[in-house]
Tab-separated table of C-alpha atoms and ligand atoms in Angstrom:
chain	number	residue	atom	x	y	z
E	238	MET	CA	13.734	250.717	60.633
E	239	THR	CA	10.573	248.827	61.581
E	240	THR	CA	8.804	252.158	62.179
E	241	ILE	CA	8.684	252.857	58.426
E	242	ALA	CA	5.252	252.018	56.963
E	243	ARG	CA	5.668	249.461	54.193
E	244	ASP	CA	3.448	248.788	51.191
E	245	ALA	CA	3.013	245.002	51.378
E	246	THR	CA	0.847	244.816	48.232
E	247	ARG	CA	3.449	246.564	46.079
E	248	GLU	CA	6.205	244.439	47.600
E	249	ALA	CA	4.351	241.186	46.811
E	250	ALA	CA	3.650	242.273	43.223
E	251	LEU	CA	7.291	243.182	42.637
E	252	ARG	CA	8.615	240.052	44.332
E	253	ALA	CA	6.412	237.832	42.171
E	254	GLN	CA	7.957	239.280	39.020
E	255	LEU	CA	11.533	239.295	40.253
E	256	ALA	CA	12.386	235.612	40.054
E	257	ILE	CA	15.622	235.896	38.121
E	258	GLY	CA	18.150	233.081	37.822
E	259	GLY	CA	20.607	233.173	40.688
E	260	TRP	CA	19.114	236.296	42.260
E	261	THR	CA	16.712	236.820	45.109
E	262	PHE	CA	15.357	240.335	45.314
E	263	SER	CA	13.726	241.423	48.562
E	264	PRO	CA	11.691	244.578	47.898
E	265	PHE	CA	11.151	247.019	50.760
E	266	CYS	CA	8.575	249.551	49.550
E	267	CYS	CA	7.579	252.668	51.416
E	268	ASP	CA	5.669	255.841	50.714
E	269	GLU	CA	7.731	258.615	52.279
E	270	VAL	CA	11.275	258.140	53.478
E	271	ASP	CA	14.188	260.481	54.111
E	272	SER	CA	16.547	258.600	51.793
E	273	THR	CA	16.305	255.090	50.350
E	274	ASN	CA	20.105	254.918	50.548
E	275	ARG	CA	20.037	255.572	54.271
E	276	VAL	CA	17.375	252.890	54.782
E	277	ALA	CA	19.265	250.372	52.625
E	278	LEU	CA	22.513	251.035	54.500
E	279	ALA	CA	20.705	250.553	57.828
E	280	LEU	CA	19.189	247.282	56.568
E	281	ALA	CA	22.629	246.174	55.377
E	282	ASP	CA	24.049	246.922	58.798
E	283	GLU	CA	21.358	244.660	60.287
E	284	GLY	CA	22.495	241.832	57.978
E	285	ALA	CA	20.008	242.176	55.092
E	286	PRO	CA	21.016	240.023	52.102
E	287	GLU	CA	22.224	241.074	48.683
E	288	GLY	CA	19.231	241.909	46.514
E	289	THR	CA	17.467	243.896	49.217
E	290	VAL	CA	15.962	246.793	47.312
E	291	VAL	CA	14.370	249.840	48.910
E	292	LEU	CA	11.841	251.841	46.886
E	293	ALA	CA	10.051	255.014	47.938
E	294	GLU	CA	7.264	257.083	46.399
E	295	HIS	CA	9.143	260.176	47.457
E	296	GLN	CA	12.086	261.194	49.632
E	297	THR	CA	12.323	264.074	52.075
E	298	ALA	CA	16.143	264.161	52.198
E	299	GLY	CA	17.404	262.455	49.035
E	300	ARG	CA	21.173	262.713	48.655
E	301	GLY	CA	23.318	263.007	45.538
E	302	ARG	CA	27.016	263.035	44.710
E	303	PHE	CA	29.221	265.682	46.350
E	304	ASP	CA	26.683	265.683	49.223
E	305	ARG	CA	24.197	267.588	47.099
E	306	SER	CA	20.500	267.135	47.752
E	307	TRP	CA	18.401	265.107	45.289
E	308	THR	CA	14.979	266.590	44.667
E	309	SER	CA	12.539	263.688	45.112
E	310	PRO	CA	8.834	264.561	44.664
E	311	PRO	CA	6.301	261.817	43.814
E	312	GLY	CA	6.473	260.553	40.238
E	313	GLY	CA	10.141	259.558	40.139
E	314	LEU	CA	11.949	256.281	40.689
E	315	TYR	CA	13.864	256.338	43.980
E	316	LEU	CA	15.507	252.994	44.550
E	317	SER	CA	18.499	251.626	46.444
E	318	LEU	CA	19.958	248.183	45.804
E	319	LEU	CA	22.170	246.341	48.273
E	320	LEU	CA	25.105	244.397	46.838
E	321	ARG	CA	27.535	242.238	48.765
E	322	PRO	CA	30.827	241.363	47.092
E	323	ARG	CA	31.184	237.586	46.726
E	324	PRO	CA	34.159	235.718	48.204
E	325	GLY	CA	36.794	235.610	45.494
E	326	GLU	CA	35.271	238.487	43.552
E	327	ALA	CA	37.960	240.754	42.091
E	328	PRO	CA	38.419	243.726	44.445
E	329	GLU	CA	38.020	246.262	41.605
E	330	ALA	CA	34.515	244.936	40.875
E	331	ARG	CA	32.963	246.511	43.958
E	332	GLY	CA	34.228	249.933	42.846
E	333	LEU	CA	32.351	249.439	39.572
E	334	TYR	CA	28.892	248.598	40.893
E	335	GLY	CA	27.659	252.167	40.305
E	336	LEU	CA	28.957	252.292	36.741
E	337	THR	CA	27.585	248.793	36.105
E	338	LEU	CA	24.121	249.768	37.286
E	339	SER	CA	24.244	252.976	35.243
E	340	LEU	CA	24.633	250.718	32.187
E	341	ALA	CA	21.586	248.714	33.280
E	342	LEU	CA	19.617	251.927	33.730
E	343	HIS	CA	20.696	253.221	30.328
E	344	GLU	CA	19.586	249.989	28.672
E	345	THR	CA	16.251	250.181	30.521
E	346	VAL	CA	15.602	253.776	29.507
E	347	GLU	CA	16.691	253.271	25.901
E	348	GLY	CA	14.104	250.510	25.663
E	349	LEU	CA	11.449	253.134	26.341
E	350	ALA	CA	12.880	256.301	24.785
E	351	GLY	CA	14.535	254.697	21.755
E	352	ALA	CA	18.211	254.264	20.910
E	353	GLY	CA	20.377	257.358	20.917
E	354	ARG	CA	17.971	259.635	22.765
E	355	VAL	CA	19.581	259.320	26.178
E	356	GLY	CA	23.302	259.536	26.857
E	357	LEU	CA	25.555	258.119	29.542
E	358	LYS	CA	27.536	260.786	31.397
E	359	TRP	CA	30.622	259.766	33.343
E	360	PRO	CA	30.686	258.421	35.925
E	361	ASN	CA	27.099	257.431	36.711
E	362	ASP	CA	24.579	259.789	35.128
E	363	LEU	CA	22.044	259.681	32.321
E	364	ALA	CA	21.341	262.859	30.362
E	365	ALA	CA	19.202	263.929	27.419
E	366	ASP	CA	19.207	267.211	25.510
E	367	GLY	CA	21.874	268.505	27.924
E	368	ARG	CA	19.620	267.917	30.925
E	369	LYS	CA	19.909	265.389	33.726
E	370	LEU	CA	17.599	262.384	33.564
E	371	ALA	CA	19.119	260.187	36.266
E	372	GLY	CA	21.916	259.911	38.779
E	373	LEU	CA	23.367	257.043	40.762
E	374	LEU	CA	25.138	257.208	44.096
E	375	SER	CA	27.250	254.317	45.324
E	376	THR	CA	28.156	254.023	49.024
E	377	ALA	CA	30.357	251.298	50.489
E	378	SER	CA	30.370	250.405	54.163
E	379	THR	CA	31.175	247.531	56.519
E	380	ASP	CA	28.799	245.986	59.029
E	381	GLY	CA	29.504	244.920	62.601
E	382	ARG	CA	31.056	241.640	61.410
E	383	GLY	CA	33.451	243.529	59.128
E	384	ASP	CA	31.652	242.399	55.959
E	385	LEU	CA	31.690	244.931	53.134
E	386	HIS	CA	28.486	245.953	51.430
E	387	VAL	CA	27.671	248.502	48.763
E	388	VAL	CA	24.409	250.367	48.332
E	389	VAL	CA	23.737	251.857	44.918
E	390	GLY	CA	20.988	254.471	44.915
E	391	VAL	CA	19.176	255.310	41.707
E	392	GLY	CA	17.223	258.489	41.118
E	393	LEU	CA	15.412	258.505	37.765
E	394	ASN	CA	13.129	261.335	36.703
E	395	LEU	CA	9.963	259.819	35.264
E	396	ASN	CA	6.608	261.571	35.726
E	397	GLN	CA	7.326	264.460	38.097
E	398	ALA	CA	5.721	267.779	37.282
E	399	PRO	CA	8.541	269.787	35.644
E	400	GLY	CA	8.054	272.720	38.021
E	401	LEU	CA	8.946	270.455	40.962
E	402	LEU	CA	12.402	269.595	39.623
E	403	PRO	CA	15.530	271.730	39.154
E	404	PRO	CA	15.653	273.504	35.747
E	405	GLU	CA	18.548	271.314	34.576
E	406	ALA	CA	16.424	268.139	34.975
E	407	VAL	CA	14.410	266.304	32.341
E	408	THR	CA	11.839	263.545	32.863
E	409	LEU	CA	11.347	260.385	30.821
E	410	ALA	CA	7.665	261.346	30.381
E	411	GLU	CA	8.831	264.567	28.661
E	412	LEU	CA	11.053	262.548	26.337
E	413	VAL	CA	8.472	259.929	25.364
E	414	GLY	CA	5.414	262.204	25.476
E	415	HIS	CA	3.371	260.225	28.006
E	416	PRO	CA	3.550	259.084	31.646
E	417	VAL	CA	5.456	255.878	32.308
E	418	ASP	CA	4.707	253.021	34.714
E	419	ILE	CA	7.188	253.394	37.577
E	420	ASP	CA	7.089	249.769	38.738
E	421	ALA	CA	7.473	248.449	35.175
E	422	VAL	CA	10.620	250.594	34.854
E	423	ALA	CA	11.846	249.364	38.251
E	424	LEU	CA	11.325	245.717	37.250
E	425	THR	CA	13.113	246.051	33.926
E	426	PHE	CA	15.944	247.903	35.611
E	427	LEU	CA	16.388	245.248	38.326
E	428	GLN	CA	16.316	242.426	35.780
E	429	THR	CA	18.928	244.195	33.665
E	430	ALA	CA	20.969	245.070	36.755
E	431	ALA	CA	21.094	241.383	37.699
E	432	GLU	CA	22.446	240.554	34.230
E	433	ARG	CA	25.088	243.279	34.287
E	434	VAL	CA	26.312	242.489	37.815
E	435	ALA	CA	26.569	238.819	36.812
E	436	GLN	CA	28.582	239.898	33.754
E	437	LEU	CA	30.893	241.980	35.950
E	438	ARG	CA	31.442	238.982	38.220
E	439	THR	CA	31.969	236.383	35.523
E	440	GLU	CA	33.730	238.321	32.736
E	441	GLY	CA	35.469	240.900	34.926
E	442	ALA	CA	35.800	244.661	34.897
E	443	PRO	CA	37.067	245.063	31.291
E	444	ALA	CA	33.754	243.739	29.886
E	445	ILE	CA	31.814	246.412	31.767
E	446	LEU	CA	34.311	249.201	31.044
E	447	ASP	CA	34.237	248.365	27.310
E	448	ARG	CA	30.458	248.258	27.311
E	449	TRP	CA	30.301	251.668	28.982
E	450	LEU	CA	32.735	253.185	26.463
E	451	GLN	CA	30.780	251.735	23.546
E	452	ARG	CA	27.388	252.871	24.791
E	453	SER	CA	28.545	256.318	25.942
E	454	GLY	CA	30.592	257.212	22.876
E	455	TRP	CA	32.892	259.216	25.164
E	456	ARG	CA	36.212	257.866	23.831
E	457	GLY	CA	37.870	260.588	21.767
E	458	ARG	CA	35.510	263.320	22.987
E	459	ARG	CA	36.745	266.549	24.546
E	460	VAL	CA	35.472	266.970	28.068
E	461	THR	CA	35.742	269.548	30.785
E	462	LEU	CA	36.173	268.220	34.292
E	463	ALA	CA	35.232	270.476	37.168
E	464	PRO	CA	36.893	269.754	40.494
E	465	ASP	CA	35.572	268.004	43.548
E	466	ALA	CA	37.327	266.954	46.738
E	467	ARG	CA	39.334	264.230	44.968
E	468	THR	CA	40.343	266.096	41.788
E	469	PRO	CA	42.672	269.031	41.144
E	470	THR	CA	41.549	272.389	42.365
E	471	ARG	CA	41.159	273.740	38.837
E	472	THR	CA	38.902	272.788	35.974
E	473	VAL	CA	40.710	270.730	33.334
E	474	THR	CA	39.891	270.033	29.702
E	475	GLY	CA	41.176	267.160	27.610
E	476	VAL	CA	40.347	264.256	25.346
E	477	VAL	CA	38.946	261.014	26.778
E	478	GLN	CA	41.321	258.075	26.181
E	479	GLY	CA	39.208	255.499	27.955
E	480	LEU	CA	38.511	254.360	31.487
E	481	GLY	CA	40.999	253.225	34.119
E	482	PRO	CA	40.672	249.803	35.794
E	483	GLY	CA	38.512	251.275	38.557
E	484	GLY	CA	36.326	253.294	36.187
E	485	GLU	CA	38.474	256.419	36.409
E	486	LEU	CA	38.266	258.868	33.506
E	487	ALA	CA	41.515	258.670	31.492
E	488	LEU	CA	41.966	262.156	30.103
E	489	ALA	CA	44.771	263.447	27.842
E	490	VAL	CA	44.824	266.824	29.537
E	491	ASP	CA	45.441	269.757	27.186
E	492	GLY	CA	49.181	270.440	27.137
E	493	GLY	CA	49.825	267.624	29.612
E	494	PRO	CA	49.935	263.874	30.143
E	495	VAL	CA	47.144	261.315	30.360
E	496	VAL	CA	45.734	261.460	33.877
E	497	LEU	CA	43.286	259.073	35.567
E	498	PHE	CA	40.614	261.061	37.395
E	499	PRO	CA	38.642	259.077	40.010
E	500	ALA	CA	35.867	261.648	40.319
E	501	GLY	CA	34.680	265.025	39.128
E	502	ASP	CA	31.892	266.769	37.281
E	503	ALA	CA	32.493	265.950	33.602
E	504	THR	CA	30.800	267.649	30.669
E	505	ILE	CA	31.309	267.121	26.947
E	506	ALA	CA	32.939	270.295	25.615
E	507	LYS	CA	31.051	272.082	22.841
E	508	GLU	CA	32.302	271.190	19.327
E	509	GLY	CA	34.928	273.713	18.209
E	510	GLY	CA	35.214	275.002	21.782
E	511	ALA	CA	38.410	275.264	23.800
L	831	BTN	C1	23.694	262.165	41.744
L	831	BTN	O1	24.118	263.095	42.427
L	831	BTN	O2	23.668	262.263	40.521
L	831	BTN	C2	23.219	260.890	42.381
L	831	BTN	C3	21.785	260.995	42.814
L	831	BTN	C4	21.271	259.733	43.479
L	831	BTN	C5	19.862	259.907	43.994
L	831	BTN	C6	19.282	258.618	44.480
L	831	BTN	S1	17.531	258.721	44.729
L	831	BTN	C7	17.541	257.171	45.513
L	831	BTN	C8	18.777	257.130	46.389
L	831	BTN	N1	18.531	257.735	47.677
L	831	BTN	C9	19.233	258.841	47.869
L	831	BTN	O3	19.189	259.564	48.885
L	831	BTN	N2	19.995	259.084	46.794
L	831	BTN	C10	19.831	258.061	45.781
């Protein structure tokens, strides 16, 4: 861990602006890293506190959901935040950290792109014009003392040259028509994340689930859910009824009952489509 070159100037600048009631953020900034999630998990294992946040200019082995790779050239936001469930915190809360931070990211991005230009995509993505703007990856683990921690990794496309990203990606710079300040986005996101996690802890999961449903507009929409390791082996289509207590997608499957899906690749079905 100590062999990674850190950017002390960037860390000090971020730390100075991250004094948020009840939260202590400890930024760990590096230029190149394999994966900020891997670094954050290693720091967690060494006992790093909640609020440790790893940022990299670019990643050489960024990871996404379903063990996909996450293309990470310079110009994007690559950030991993360490959260440690509090004693007495409802057990379902820790399963909702990813969804909670996706709300914080959506609020951050809407502040720059304008309301209604960027959508939330279950469970943890942001999309615009049918293209992927951001993804979040939540990984839970226990350290040597048996304490649980969760690392939520955020990949947000900001200023990357379009040719360096997969064709299905979109950048925030494309949406707003000019480059954006990566650290300003990171700061706003972390401030908003602190508010949302506090809301999850004080008001409970329903407040966050309701907020997600309101902001996403997914209730009542027809979606197609492609399988992954934890879902049925076939693609299913149905109408979204809401979210389960752990953030599962509650889908009234065509010709079948309402089923809670814990994971999967969900896409809004085209209007008038099957
Ligand atoms: C997804 O598949 O949609 C989730 C992508 C998450 C990518 C981010 S980039 C920062 C952090 N480090 C990683 O290796 N992955 C996450």
